[in-house]
mmCIF file with all atom_site columns, C-alpha atoms and ligand atoms in Angstrom:
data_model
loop_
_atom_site.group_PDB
_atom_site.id
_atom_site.type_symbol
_atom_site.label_atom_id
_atom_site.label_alt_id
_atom_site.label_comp_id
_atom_site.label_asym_id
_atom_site.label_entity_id
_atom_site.label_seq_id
_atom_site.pdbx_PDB_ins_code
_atom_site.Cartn_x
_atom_site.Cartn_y
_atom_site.Cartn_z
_atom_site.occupancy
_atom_site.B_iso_or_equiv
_atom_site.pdbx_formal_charge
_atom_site.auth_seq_id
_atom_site.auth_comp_id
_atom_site.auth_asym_id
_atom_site.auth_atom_id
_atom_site.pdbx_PDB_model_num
ATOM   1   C  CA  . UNK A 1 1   ? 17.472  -102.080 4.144  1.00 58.00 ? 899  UNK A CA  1
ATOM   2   C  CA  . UNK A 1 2   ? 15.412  -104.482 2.019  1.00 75.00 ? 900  UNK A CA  1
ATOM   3   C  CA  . UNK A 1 3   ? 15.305  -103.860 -1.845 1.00 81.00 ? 901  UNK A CA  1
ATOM   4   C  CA  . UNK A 1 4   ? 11.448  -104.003 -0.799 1.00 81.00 ? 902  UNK A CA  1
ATOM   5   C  CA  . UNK A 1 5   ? 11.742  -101.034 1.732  1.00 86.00 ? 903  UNK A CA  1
ATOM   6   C  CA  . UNK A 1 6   ? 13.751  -99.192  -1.236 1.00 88.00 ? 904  UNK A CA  1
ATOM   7   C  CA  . UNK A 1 7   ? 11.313  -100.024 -3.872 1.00 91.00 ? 905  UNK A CA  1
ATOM   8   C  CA  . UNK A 1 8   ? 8.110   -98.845  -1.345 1.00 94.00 ? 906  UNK A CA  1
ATOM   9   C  CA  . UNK A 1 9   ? 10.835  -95.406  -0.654 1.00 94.00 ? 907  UNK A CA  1
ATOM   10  C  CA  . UNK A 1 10  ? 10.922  -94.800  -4.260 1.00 96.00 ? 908  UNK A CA  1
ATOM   11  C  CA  . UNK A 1 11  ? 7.155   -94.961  -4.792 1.00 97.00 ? 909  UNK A CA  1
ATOM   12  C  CA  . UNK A 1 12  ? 6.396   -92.470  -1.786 1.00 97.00 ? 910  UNK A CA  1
ATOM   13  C  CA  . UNK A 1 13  ? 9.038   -90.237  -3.296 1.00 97.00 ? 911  UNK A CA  1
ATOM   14  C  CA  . UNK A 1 14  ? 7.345   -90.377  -6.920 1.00 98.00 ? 912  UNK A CA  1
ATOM   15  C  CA  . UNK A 1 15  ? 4.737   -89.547  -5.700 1.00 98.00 ? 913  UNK A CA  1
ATOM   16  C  CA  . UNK A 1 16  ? 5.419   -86.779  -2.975 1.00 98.00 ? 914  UNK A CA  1
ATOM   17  C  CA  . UNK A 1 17  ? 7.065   -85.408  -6.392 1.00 98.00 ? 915  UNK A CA  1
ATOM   18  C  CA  . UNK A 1 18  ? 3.813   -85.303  -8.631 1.00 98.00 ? 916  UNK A CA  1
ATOM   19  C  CA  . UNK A 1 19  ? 0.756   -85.903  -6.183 1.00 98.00 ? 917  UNK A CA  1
ATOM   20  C  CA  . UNK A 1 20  ? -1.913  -87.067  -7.964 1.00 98.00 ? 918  UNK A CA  1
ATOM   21  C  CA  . UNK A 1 21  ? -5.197  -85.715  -8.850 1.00 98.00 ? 919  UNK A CA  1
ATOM   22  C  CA  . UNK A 1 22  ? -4.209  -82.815  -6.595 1.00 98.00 ? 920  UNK A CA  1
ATOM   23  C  CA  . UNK A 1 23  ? -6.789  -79.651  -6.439 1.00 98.00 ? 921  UNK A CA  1
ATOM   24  C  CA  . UNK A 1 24  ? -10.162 -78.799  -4.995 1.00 98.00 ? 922  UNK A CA  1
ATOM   25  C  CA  . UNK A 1 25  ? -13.188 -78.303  -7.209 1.00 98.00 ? 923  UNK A CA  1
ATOM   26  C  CA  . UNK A 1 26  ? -15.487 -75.550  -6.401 1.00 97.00 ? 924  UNK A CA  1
ATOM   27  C  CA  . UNK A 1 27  ? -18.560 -77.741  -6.612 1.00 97.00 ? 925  UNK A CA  1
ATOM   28  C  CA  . UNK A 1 28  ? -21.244 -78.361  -3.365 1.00 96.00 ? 926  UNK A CA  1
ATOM   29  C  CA  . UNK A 1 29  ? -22.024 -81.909  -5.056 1.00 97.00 ? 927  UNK A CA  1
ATOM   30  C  CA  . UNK A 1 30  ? -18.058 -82.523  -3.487 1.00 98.00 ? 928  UNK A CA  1
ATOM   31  C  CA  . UNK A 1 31  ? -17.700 -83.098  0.073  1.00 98.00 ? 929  UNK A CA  1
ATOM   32  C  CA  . UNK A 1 32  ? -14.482 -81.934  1.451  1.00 98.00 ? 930  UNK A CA  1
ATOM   33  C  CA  . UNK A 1 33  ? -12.680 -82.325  5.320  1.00 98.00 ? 931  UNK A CA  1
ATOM   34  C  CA  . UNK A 1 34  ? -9.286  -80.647  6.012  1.00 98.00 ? 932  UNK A CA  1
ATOM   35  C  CA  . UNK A 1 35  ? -7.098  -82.011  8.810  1.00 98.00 ? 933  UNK A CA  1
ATOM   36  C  CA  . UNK A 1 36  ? -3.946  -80.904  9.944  1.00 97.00 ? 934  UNK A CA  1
ATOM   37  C  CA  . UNK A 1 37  ? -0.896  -82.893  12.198 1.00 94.00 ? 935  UNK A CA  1
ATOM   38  C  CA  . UNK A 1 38  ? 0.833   -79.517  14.411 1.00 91.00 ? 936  UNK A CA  1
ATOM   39  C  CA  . UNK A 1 39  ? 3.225   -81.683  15.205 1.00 90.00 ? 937  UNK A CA  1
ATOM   40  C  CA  . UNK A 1 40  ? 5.143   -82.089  11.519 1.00 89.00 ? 938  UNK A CA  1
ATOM   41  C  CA  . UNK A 1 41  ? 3.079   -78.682  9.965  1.00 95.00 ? 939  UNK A CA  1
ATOM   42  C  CA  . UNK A 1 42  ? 0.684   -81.847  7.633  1.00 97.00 ? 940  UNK A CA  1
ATOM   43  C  CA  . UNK A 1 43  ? -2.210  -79.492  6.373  1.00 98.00 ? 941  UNK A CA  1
ATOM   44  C  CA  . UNK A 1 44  ? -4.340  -82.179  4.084  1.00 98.00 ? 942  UNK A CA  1
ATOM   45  C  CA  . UNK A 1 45  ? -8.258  -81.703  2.429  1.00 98.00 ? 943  UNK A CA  1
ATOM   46  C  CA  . UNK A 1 46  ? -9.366  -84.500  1.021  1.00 98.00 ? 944  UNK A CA  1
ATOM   47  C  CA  . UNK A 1 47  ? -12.833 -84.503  -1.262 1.00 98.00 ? 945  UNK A CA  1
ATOM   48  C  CA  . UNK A 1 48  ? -14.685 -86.780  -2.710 1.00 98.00 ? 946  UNK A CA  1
ATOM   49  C  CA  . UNK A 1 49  ? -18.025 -86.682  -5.289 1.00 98.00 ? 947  UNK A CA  1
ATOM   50  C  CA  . UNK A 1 50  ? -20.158 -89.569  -4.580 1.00 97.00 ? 948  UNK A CA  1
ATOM   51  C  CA  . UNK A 1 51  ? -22.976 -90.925  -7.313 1.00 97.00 ? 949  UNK A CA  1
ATOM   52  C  CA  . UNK A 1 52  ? -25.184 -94.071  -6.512 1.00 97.00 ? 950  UNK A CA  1
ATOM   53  C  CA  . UNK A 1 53  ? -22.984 -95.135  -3.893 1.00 97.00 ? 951  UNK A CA  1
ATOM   54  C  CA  . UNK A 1 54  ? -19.961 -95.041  -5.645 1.00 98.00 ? 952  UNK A CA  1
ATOM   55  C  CA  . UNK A 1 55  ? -16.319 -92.795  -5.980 1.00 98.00 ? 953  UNK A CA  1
ATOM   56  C  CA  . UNK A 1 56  ? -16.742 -90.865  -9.084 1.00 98.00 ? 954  UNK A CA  1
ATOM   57  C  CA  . UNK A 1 57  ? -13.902 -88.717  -7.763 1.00 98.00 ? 955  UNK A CA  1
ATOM   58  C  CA  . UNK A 1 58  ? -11.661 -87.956  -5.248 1.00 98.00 ? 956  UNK A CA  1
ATOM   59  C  CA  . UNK A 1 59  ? -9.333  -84.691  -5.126 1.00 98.00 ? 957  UNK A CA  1
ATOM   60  C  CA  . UNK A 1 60  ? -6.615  -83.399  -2.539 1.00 98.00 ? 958  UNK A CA  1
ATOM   61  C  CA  . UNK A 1 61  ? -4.199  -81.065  -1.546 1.00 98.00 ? 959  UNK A CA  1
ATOM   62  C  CA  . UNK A 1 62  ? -1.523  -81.592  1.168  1.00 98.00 ? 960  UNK A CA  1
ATOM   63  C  CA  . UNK A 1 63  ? 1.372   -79.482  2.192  1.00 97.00 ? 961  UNK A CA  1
ATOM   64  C  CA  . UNK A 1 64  ? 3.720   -80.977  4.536  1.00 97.00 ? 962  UNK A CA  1
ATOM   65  C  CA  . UNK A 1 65  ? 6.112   -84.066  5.233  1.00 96.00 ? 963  UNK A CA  1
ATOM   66  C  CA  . UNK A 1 66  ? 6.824   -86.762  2.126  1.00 96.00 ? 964  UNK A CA  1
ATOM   67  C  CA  . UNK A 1 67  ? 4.989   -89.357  4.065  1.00 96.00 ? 965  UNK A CA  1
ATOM   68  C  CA  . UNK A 1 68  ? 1.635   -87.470  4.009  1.00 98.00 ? 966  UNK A CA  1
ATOM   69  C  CA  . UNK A 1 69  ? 1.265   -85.402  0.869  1.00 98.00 ? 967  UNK A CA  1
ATOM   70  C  CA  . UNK A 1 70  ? 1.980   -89.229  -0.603 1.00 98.00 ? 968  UNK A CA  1
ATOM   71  C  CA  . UNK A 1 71  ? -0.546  -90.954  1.252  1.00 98.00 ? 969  UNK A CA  1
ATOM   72  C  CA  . UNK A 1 72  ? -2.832  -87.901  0.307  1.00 98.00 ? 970  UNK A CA  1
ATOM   73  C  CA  . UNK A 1 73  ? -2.101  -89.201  -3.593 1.00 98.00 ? 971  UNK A CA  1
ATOM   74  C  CA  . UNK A 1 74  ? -2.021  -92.663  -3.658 1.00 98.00 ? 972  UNK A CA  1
ATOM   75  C  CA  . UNK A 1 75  ? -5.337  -92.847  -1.312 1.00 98.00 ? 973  UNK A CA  1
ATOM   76  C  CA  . UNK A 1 76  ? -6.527  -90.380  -3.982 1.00 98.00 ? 974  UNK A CA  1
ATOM   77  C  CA  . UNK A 1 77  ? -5.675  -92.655  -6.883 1.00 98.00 ? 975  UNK A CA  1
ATOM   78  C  CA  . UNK A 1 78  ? -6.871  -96.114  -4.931 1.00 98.00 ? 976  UNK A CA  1
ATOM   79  C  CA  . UNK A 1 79  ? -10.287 -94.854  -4.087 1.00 98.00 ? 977  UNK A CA  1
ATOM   80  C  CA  . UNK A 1 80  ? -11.601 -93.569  -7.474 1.00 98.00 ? 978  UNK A CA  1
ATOM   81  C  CA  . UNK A 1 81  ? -14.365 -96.093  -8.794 1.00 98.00 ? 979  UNK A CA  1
ATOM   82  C  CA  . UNK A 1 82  ? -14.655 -97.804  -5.891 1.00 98.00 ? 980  UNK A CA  1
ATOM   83  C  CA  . UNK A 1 83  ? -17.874 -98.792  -3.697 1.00 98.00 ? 981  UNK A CA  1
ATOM   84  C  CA  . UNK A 1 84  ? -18.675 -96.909  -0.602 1.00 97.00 ? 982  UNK A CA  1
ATOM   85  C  CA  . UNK A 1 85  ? -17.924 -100.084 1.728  1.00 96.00 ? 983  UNK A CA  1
ATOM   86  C  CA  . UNK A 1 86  ? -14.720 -101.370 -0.425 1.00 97.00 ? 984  UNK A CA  1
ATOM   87  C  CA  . UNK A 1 87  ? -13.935 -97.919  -0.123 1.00 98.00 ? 985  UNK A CA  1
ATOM   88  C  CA  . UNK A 1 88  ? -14.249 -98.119  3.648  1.00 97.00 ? 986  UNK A CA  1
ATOM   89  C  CA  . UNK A 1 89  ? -13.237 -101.221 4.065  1.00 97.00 ? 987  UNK A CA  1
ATOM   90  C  CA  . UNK A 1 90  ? -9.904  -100.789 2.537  1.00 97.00 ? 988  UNK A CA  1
ATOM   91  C  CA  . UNK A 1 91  ? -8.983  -97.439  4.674  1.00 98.00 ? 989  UNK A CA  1
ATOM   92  C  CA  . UNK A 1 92  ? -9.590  -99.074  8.345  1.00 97.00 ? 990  UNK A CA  1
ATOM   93  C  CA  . UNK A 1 93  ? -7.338  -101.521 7.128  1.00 97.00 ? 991  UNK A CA  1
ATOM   94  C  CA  . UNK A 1 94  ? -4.943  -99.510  5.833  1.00 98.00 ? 992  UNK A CA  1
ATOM   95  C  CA  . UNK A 1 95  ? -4.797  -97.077  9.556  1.00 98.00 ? 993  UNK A CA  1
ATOM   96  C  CA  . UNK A 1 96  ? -4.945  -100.214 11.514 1.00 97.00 ? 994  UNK A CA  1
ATOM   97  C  CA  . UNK A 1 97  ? -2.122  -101.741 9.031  1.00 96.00 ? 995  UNK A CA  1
ATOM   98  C  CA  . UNK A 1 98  ? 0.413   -98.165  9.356  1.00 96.00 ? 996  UNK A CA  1
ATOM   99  C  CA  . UNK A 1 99  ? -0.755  -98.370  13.435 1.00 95.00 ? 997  UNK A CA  1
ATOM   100 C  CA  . UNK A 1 100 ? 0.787   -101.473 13.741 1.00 94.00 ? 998  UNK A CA  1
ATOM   101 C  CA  . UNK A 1 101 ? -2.438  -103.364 14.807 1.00 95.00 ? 999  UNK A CA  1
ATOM   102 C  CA  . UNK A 1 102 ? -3.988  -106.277 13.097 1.00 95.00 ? 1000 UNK A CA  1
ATOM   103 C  CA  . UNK A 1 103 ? -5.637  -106.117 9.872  1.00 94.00 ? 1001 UNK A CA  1
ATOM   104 C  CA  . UNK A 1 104 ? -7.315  -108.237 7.498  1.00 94.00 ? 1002 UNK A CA  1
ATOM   105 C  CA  . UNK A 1 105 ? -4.640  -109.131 4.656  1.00 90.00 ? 1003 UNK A CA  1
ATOM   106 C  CA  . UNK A 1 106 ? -6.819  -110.712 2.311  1.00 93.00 ? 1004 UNK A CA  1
ATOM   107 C  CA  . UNK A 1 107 ? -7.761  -107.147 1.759  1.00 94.00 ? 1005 UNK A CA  1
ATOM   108 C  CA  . UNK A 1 108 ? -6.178  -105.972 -0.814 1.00 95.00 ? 1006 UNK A CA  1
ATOM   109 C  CA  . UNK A 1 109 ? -4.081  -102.414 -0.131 1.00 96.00 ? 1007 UNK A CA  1
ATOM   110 C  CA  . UNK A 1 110 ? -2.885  -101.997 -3.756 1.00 96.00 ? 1008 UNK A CA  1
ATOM   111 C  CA  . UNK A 1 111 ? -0.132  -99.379  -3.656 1.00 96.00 ? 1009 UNK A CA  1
ATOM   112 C  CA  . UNK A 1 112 ? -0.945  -98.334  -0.544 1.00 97.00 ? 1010 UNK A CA  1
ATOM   113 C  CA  . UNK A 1 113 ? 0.998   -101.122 0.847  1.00 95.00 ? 1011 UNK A CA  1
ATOM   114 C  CA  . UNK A 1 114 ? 4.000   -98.772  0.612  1.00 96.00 ? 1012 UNK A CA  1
ATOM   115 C  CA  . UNK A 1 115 ? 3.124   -97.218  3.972  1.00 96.00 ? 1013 UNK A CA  1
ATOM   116 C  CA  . UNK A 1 116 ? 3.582   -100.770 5.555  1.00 94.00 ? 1014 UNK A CA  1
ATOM   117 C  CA  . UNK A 1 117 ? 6.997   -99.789  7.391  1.00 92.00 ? 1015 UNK A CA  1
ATOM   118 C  CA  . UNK A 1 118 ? 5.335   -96.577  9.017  1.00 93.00 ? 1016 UNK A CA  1
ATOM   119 C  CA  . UNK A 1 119 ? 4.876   -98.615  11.861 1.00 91.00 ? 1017 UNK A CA  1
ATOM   120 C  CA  . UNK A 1 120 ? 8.306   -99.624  12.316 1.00 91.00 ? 1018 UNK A CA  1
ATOM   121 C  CA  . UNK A 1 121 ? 8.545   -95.472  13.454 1.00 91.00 ? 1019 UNK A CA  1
ATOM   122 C  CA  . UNK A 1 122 ? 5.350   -94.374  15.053 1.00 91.00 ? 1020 UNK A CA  1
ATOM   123 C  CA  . UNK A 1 123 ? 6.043   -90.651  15.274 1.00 90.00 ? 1021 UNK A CA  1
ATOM   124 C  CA  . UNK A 1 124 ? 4.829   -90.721  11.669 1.00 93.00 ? 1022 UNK A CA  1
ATOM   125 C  CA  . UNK A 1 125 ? 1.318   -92.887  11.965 1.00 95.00 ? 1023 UNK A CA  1
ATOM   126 C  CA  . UNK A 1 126 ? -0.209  -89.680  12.535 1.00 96.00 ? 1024 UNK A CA  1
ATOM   127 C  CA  . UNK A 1 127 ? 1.641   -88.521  8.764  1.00 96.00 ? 1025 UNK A CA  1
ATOM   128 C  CA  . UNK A 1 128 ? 0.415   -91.749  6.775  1.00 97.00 ? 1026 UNK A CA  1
ATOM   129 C  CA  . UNK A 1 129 ? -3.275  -91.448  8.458  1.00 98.00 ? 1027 UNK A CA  1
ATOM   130 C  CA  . UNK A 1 130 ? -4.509  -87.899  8.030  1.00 97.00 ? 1028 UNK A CA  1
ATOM   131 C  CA  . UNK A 1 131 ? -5.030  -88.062  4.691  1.00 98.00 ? 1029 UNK A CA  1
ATOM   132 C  CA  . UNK A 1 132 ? -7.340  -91.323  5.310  1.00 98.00 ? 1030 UNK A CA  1
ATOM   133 C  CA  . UNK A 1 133 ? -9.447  -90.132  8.039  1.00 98.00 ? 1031 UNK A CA  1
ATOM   134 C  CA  . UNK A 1 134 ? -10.122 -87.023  6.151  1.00 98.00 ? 1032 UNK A CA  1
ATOM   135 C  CA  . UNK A 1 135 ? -11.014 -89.271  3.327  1.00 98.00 ? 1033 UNK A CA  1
ATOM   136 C  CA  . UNK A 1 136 ? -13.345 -91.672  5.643  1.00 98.00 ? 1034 UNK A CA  1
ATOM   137 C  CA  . UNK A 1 137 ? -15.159 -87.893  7.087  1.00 98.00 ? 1035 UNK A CA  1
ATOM   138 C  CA  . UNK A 1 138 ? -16.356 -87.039  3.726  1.00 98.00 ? 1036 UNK A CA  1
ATOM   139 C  CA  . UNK A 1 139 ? -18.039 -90.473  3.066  1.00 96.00 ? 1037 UNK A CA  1
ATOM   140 C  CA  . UNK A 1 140 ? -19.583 -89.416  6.389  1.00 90.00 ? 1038 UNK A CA  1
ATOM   141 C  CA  . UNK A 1 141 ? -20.854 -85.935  5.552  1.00 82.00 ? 1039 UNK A CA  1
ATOM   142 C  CA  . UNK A 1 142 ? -22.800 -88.434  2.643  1.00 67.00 ? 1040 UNK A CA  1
HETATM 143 ZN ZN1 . ZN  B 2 .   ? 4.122   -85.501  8.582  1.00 53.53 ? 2320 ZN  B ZN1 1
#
């Protein structure tokens, strides 16, 4: 294994450890979509608060596997302050990036490059992606 692949382990680990920005809000102004993945017991709701077109927040709580109670956080962490379409634009890239299809690399995955050996083992796509299809639903209940 790579010192890379070690490095990216570490980071999913930290932050499978202490997820960040993890908790709902009780407030209708947040939209919120909860997906689960049977097959490893993933349980994820992501929400997000939208203002003039941009993230003002974005909250979650996952239960399940390392993989996707980490994505849940670092997509959490990524997405805050961002525009609608960056915001967009930067999670079909990352699914198409963890599904092992092409993807446009001058966009720019900050840490969520860590999930860029999911591939290599595609019983876990599903794991890495919840968390960011949930996340693209509540841009669509905008
Ligand atoms: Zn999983």
């Amino acid at each position: 294994m790579s010192n890379l692949d070690n490095l990216y382990r570490e980071i999913i680990m930290e932050h499978y450890k202490n997820p960040r920005n993890k908790g709902l809000i009780d407030d209708a102004n947040y939209q919120s979509v909860r997906i689960k993945n049977p097959s490893c017991g993933d349980d994820i709701t992501m929400q997000t608060l939208i203002i003039d077109g941009i993230i003002k927040d974005c909250r979650q709580v996952a239960t399940g596997c390392s993989i996707s109670v980490a994505s849940a956080s670092v997509l959490s962490e990524i997405m805050i302050g961002k525009k609608i379409e960056d915001a967009l634009k930067l999670a079909d890239n990352f699914l198409n990036m963890v599904s092992n299809k092409d993807y446009d690399e001058t966009v720019d995955l900050e840490e969520a490059m860590v999930f860029n050996g999911v591939k290599q083992f595609p019983a876990r796509i599903k794991c890495a992606s919840i968390a960011w299809v949930a996340f693209k639903d509540t841009l669509n209940k905008e």
